Short mmCIF file of C-alpha atoms in Angstrom, two decimals:
data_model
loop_
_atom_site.label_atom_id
_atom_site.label_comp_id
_atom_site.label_asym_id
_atom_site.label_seq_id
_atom_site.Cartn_x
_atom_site.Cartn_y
_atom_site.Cartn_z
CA UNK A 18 18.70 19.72 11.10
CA UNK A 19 17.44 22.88 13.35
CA UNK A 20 17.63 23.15 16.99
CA UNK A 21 14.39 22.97 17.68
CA UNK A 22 14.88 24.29 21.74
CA UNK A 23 17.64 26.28 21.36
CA UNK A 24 19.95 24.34 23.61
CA UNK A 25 22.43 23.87 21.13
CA UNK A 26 25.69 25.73 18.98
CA UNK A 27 25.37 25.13 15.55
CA UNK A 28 28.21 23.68 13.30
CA UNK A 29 29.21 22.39 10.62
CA UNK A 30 29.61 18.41 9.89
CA UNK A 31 31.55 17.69 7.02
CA UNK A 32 31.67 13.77 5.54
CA UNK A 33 34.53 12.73 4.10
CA UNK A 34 33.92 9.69 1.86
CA UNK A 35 30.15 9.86 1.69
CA UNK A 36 29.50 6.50 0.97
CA UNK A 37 26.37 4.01 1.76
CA UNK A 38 27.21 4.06 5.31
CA UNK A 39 27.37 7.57 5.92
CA UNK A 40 24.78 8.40 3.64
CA UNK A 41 22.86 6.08 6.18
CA UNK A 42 23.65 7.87 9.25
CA UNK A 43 23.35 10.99 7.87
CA UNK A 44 19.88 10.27 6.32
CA UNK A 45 18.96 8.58 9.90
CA UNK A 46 19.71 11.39 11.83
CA UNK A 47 18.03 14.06 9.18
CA UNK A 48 14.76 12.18 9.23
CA UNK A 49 14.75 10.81 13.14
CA UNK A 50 13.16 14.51 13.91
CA UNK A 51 14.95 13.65 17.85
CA UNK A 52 15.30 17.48 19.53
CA UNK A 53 18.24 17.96 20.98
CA UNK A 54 18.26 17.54 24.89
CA UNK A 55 19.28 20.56 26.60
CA UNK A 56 22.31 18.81 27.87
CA UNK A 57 23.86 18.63 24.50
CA UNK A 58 25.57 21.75 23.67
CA UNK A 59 25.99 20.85 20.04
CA UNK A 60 24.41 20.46 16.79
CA UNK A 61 24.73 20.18 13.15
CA UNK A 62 22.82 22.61 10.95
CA UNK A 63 25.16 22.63 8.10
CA UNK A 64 26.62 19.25 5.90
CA UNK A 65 29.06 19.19 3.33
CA UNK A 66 30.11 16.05 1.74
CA UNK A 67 33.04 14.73 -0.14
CA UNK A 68 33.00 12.46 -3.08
CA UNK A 69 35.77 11.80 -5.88
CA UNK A 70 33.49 11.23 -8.60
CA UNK A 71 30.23 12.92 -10.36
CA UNK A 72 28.29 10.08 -9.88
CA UNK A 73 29.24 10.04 -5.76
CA UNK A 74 27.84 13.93 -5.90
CA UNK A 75 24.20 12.94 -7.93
CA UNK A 76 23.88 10.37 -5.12
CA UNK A 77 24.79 12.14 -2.16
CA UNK A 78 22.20 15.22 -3.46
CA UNK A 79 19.16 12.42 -4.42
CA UNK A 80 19.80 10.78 -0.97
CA UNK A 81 20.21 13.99 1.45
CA UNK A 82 19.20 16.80 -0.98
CA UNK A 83 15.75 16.53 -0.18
CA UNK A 84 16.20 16.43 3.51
CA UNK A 85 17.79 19.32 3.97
CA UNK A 86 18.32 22.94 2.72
CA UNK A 87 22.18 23.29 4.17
CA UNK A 88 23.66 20.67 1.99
CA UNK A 89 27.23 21.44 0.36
CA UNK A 90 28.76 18.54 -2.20
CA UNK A 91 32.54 18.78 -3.00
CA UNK A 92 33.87 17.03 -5.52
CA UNK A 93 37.93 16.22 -4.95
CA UNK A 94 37.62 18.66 -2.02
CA UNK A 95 38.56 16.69 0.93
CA UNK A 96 40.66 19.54 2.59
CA UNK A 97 38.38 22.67 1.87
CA UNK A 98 35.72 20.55 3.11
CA UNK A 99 37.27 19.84 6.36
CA UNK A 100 38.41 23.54 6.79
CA UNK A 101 35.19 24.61 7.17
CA UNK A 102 34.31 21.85 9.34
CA UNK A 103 33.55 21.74 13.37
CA UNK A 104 33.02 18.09 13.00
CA UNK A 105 34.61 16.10 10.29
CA UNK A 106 33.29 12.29 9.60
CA UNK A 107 35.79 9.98 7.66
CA UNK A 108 33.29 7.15 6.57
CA UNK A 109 35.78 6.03 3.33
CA UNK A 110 37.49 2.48 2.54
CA UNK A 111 39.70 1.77 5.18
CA UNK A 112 42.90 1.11 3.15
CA UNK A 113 42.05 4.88 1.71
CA UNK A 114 42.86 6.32 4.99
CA UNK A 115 46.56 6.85 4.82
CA UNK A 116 46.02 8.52 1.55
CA UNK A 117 43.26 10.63 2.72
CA UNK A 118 45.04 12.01 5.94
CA UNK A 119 48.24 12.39 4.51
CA UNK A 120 46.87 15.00 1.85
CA UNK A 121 49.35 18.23 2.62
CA UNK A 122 47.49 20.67 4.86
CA UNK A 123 44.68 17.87 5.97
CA UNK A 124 47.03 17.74 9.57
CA UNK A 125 46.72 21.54 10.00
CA UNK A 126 43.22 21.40 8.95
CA UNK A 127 42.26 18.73 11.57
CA UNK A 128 43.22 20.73 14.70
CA UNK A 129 41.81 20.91 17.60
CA UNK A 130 38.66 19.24 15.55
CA UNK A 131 36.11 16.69 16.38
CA UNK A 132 36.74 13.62 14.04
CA UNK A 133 34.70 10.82 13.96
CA UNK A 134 35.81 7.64 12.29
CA UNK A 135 33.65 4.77 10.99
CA UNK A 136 36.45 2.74 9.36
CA UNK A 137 36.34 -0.78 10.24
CA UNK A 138 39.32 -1.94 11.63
CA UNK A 139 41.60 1.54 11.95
CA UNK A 140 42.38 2.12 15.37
CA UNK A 141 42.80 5.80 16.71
CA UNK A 142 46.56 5.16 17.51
CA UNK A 143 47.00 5.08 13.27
CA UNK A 144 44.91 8.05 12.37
CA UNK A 145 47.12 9.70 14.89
CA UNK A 146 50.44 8.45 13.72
CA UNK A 147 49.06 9.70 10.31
CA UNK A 148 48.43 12.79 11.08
CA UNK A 149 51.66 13.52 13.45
CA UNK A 150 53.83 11.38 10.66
CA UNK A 151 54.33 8.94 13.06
CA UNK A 152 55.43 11.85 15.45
CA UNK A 153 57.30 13.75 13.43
CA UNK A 154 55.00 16.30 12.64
CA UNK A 155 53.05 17.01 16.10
CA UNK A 156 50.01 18.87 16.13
CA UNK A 157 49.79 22.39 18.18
CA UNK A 158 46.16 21.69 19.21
CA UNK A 159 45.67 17.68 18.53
CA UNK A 160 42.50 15.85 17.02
CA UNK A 161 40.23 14.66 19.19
CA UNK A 162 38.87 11.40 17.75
CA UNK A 163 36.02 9.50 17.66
CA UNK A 164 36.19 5.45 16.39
CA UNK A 165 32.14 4.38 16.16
CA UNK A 166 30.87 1.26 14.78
CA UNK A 167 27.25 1.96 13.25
CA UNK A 168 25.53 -0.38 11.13
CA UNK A 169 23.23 0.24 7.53
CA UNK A 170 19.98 0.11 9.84
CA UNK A 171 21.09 3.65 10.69
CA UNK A 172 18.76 5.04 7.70
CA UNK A 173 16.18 3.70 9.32
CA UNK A 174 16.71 4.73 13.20
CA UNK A 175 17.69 1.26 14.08
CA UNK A 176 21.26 1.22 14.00
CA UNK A 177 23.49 -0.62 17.05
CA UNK A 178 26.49 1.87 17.39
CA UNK A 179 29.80 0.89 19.13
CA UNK A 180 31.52 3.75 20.15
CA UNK A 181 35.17 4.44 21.93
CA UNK A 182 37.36 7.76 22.33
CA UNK A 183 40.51 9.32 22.32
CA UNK A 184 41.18 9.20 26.55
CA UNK A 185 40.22 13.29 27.72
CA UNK A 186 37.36 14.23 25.12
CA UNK A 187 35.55 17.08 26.53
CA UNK A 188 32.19 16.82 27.82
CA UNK A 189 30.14 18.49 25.32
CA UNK A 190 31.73 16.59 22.66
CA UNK A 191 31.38 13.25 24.10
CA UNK A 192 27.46 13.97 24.71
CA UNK A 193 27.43 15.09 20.86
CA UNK A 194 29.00 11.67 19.62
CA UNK A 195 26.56 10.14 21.77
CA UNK A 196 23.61 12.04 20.45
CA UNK A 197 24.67 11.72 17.20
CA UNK A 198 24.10 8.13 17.35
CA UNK A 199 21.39 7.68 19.87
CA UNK A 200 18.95 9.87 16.83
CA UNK A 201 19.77 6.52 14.52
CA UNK A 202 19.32 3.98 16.99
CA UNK A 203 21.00 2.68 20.46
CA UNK A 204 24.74 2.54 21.12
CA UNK A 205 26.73 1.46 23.64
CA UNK A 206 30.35 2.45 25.04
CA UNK A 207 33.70 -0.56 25.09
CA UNK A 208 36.93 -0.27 25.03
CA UNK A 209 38.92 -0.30 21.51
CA UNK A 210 40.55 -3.47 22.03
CA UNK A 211 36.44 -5.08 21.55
CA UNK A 212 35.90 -3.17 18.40
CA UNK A 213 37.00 -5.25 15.49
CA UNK A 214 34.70 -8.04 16.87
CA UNK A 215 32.14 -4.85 17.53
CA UNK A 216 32.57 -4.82 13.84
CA UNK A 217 32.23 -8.09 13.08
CA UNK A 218 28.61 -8.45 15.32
CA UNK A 219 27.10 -5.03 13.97
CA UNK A 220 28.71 -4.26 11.16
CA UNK A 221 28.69 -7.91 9.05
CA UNK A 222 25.81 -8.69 11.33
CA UNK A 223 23.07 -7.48 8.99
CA UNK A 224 24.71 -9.42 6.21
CA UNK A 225 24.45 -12.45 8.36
CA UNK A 226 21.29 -12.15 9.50
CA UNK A 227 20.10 -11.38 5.82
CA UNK A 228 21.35 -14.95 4.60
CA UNK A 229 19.54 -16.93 7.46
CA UNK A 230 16.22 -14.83 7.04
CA UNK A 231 16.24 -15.39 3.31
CA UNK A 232 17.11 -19.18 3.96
CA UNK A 233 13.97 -19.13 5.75
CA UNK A 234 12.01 -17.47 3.21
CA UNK A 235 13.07 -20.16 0.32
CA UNK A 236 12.38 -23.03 2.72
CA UNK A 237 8.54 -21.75 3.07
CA UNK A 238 8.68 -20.18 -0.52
CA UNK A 239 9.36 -24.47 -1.66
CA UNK A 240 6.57 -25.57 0.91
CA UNK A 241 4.11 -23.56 -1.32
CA UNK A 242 3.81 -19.98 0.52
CA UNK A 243 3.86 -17.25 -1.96
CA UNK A 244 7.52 -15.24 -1.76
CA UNK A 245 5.77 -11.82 -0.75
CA UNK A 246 3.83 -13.12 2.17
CA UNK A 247 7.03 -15.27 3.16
CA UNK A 248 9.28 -12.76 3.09
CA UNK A 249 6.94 -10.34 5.43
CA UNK A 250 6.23 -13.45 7.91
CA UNK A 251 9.73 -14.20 8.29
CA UNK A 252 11.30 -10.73 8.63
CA UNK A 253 8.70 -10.04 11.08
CA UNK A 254 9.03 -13.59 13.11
CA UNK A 255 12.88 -12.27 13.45
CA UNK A 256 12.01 -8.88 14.55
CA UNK A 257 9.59 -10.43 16.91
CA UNK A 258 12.14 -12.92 18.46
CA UNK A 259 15.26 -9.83 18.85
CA UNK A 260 12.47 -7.53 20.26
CA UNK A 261 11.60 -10.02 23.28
CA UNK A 262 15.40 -10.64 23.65
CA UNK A 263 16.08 -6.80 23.50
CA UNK A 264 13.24 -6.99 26.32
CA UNK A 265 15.44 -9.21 28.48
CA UNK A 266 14.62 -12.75 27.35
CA UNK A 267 17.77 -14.96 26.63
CA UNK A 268 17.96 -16.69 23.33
CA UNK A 269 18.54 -20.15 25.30
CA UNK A 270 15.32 -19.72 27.66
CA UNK A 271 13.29 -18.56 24.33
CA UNK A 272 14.33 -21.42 21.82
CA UNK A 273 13.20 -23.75 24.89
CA UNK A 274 9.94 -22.26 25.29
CA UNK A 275 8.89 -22.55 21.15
CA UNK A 276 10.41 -26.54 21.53
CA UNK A 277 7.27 -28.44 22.70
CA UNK A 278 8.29 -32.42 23.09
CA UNK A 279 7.76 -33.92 19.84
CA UNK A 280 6.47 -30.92 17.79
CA UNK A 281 7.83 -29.06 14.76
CA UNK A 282 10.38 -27.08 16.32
CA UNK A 283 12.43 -29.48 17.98
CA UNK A 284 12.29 -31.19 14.52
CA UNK A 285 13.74 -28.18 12.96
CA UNK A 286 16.07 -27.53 15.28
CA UNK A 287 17.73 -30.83 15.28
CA UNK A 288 18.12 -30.33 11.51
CA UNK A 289 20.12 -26.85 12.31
CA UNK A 290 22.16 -28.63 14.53
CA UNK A 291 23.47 -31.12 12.58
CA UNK A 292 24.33 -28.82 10.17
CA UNK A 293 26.58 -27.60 12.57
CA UNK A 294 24.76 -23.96 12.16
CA UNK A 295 25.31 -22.75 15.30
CA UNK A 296 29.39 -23.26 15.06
CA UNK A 297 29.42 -21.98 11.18
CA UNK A 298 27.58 -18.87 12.71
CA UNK A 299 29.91 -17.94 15.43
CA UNK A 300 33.23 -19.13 12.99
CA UNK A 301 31.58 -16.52 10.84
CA UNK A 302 31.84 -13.86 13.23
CA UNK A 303 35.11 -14.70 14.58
CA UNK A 304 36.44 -14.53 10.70
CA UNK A 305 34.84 -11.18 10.08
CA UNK A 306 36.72 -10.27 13.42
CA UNK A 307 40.34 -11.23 11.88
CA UNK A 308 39.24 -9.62 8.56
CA UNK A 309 38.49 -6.67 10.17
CA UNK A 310 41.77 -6.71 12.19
CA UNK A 311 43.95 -7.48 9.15
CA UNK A 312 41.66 -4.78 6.10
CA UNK A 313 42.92 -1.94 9.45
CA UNK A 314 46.35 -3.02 9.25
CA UNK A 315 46.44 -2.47 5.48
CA UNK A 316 46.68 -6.27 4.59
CA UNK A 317 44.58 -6.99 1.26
CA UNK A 318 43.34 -10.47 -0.02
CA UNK A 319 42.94 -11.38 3.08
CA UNK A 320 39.32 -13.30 2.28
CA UNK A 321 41.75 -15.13 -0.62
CA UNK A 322 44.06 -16.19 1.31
CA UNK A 323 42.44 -17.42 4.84
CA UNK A 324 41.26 -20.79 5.49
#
């Protein structure tokens, strides 16, 4: 990335735990080509990511390598990488967390540093507990941290971010976070109390939207259309229907406008209903919400286990 305007301070963003997600967001925001408003006093112009294993590293390079010149991989370098960090990115398994933070020197390393967390279901209060020991260990200049929510359609500049804050983040920083996600799609601001079901809705969301669109395809793949032109009609129907609800319609008022009396879609819809599809959609969102809850607190299984 380059500031094209010269508004903004370069630094450097390091990613801890460079996995699909962050490779997503990282790749989104290398390839969104957004300039960096004037009011944003920040910007990344160096990377370096983390990985554990040799295969993690070829990834990372054949993903962002090509993207970018100022790309650093470190292989079991966690705390050198976040030395030289401004910004530091955790984007690893959440139950790795503990075990990542804890990592002598990581505390002293973190201070007085922007870190951004994508973990589903970690709350700040932990990662601060982790990195004070619980408050044994205080911090002379504390971590100011970042909890966002993105989803995989960050690659492609279509990601819906959740984002909430340690309470006094400065200015510029809070403008960077939002920048940061605004180049890979929209976000939006809530309280940390709504982000496990902010998880749940973007995070799983793709997932669940996945299953009903391919559902969709095999119904008019076995009523003789051929799979390719399926697939493209019915990805595009649903991108159709969330951009005219994105545009203000509500799902209610547009479902009632497709349902002429005794046509197809009332048909359809009927079927849906009595396979209860509406209340197996929104259970399925209020399970992800507990899993999410339960994976932050360090509870395993818990898909095993749950009814």
């Amino acid at each position: 990335m380059s500031d094209t305007n010269g508004a903004g301070r370069s630094l450097t963003l390091t990613i801890v735990g460079c996995g699909t997600l962050s490779k997503a967001i990282i790749s989104g925001m290398l390839k969104s080509g957004n300039t960096n408003p004037k009011s944003v006093l920040l910007l990344p112009t160096h990377l370096i990511a983390c990985v554990t294993r040799e295969s993690s590293a070829n990834s990372v390079q054949e993903a962002l390598g090509p993207l970018t010149t100022n790309l650093k991989i470190l292989q079991n370098g966690n705390l050198e990488g976040v030395r030289e960090a401004d910004v530091v990115l955790l984007g690893c398994k959440p139950q790795m967390v503990g075990q990542i933070l804890s990592e002598n020197g990581m505390s002293e390393a973190l201070e007085d540093k922007l870190f951004i967390s994508i973990l589903a279901g970690v709350p700040i209060r932990q990662i601060q507990d982790i990195l004070t020991n619980n408050g044994t260990r205080p911090q002379s200049q504390p971590t100011k941290i970042v909890r966002v929510m993105p989803n995989t359609a960050s690659a492609i500049g279509e990601s819906m971010s959740v984002i909430t804050s340690s309470p006094g983040l400065p200015k510029e920083l809070d403008e960077f976070v939002t920048w940061m996600f605004d180049s890979i799609g929209r976000t939006v601001k809530l309280p940390e109390n709504l982000m496990d079901v902010s998880t749940a809705l973007c995070g799983s969301g793709p997932a669940f939207f996945s299953l009903m669109l391919e559902s969709m395809i095999d119904g008019a793949v076995a009523m003789g259309l051929p799979r390719k032109e399926a697939q493209m009609m019915a990805a595009q129907t649903m991108k159709g229907a969330a951009g005219l609800v994105l545009q203000g319609e509500h799902p209610a008022l547009l479902r009632d406008k497709v349902s002429t009396p005794g046509g197809c879609t009332i048909g359809g819809l009927l079927v849906l209903e009595e396979g209860r599809v509406r209340g197996n959609v929104a259970r399925a969102v209020r399970e992800a919400t507990v899993v999410a809850e339960q994976l932050g607190r360090g509870v395993t299984g818990v898909n095993g286990t749950r009814f």
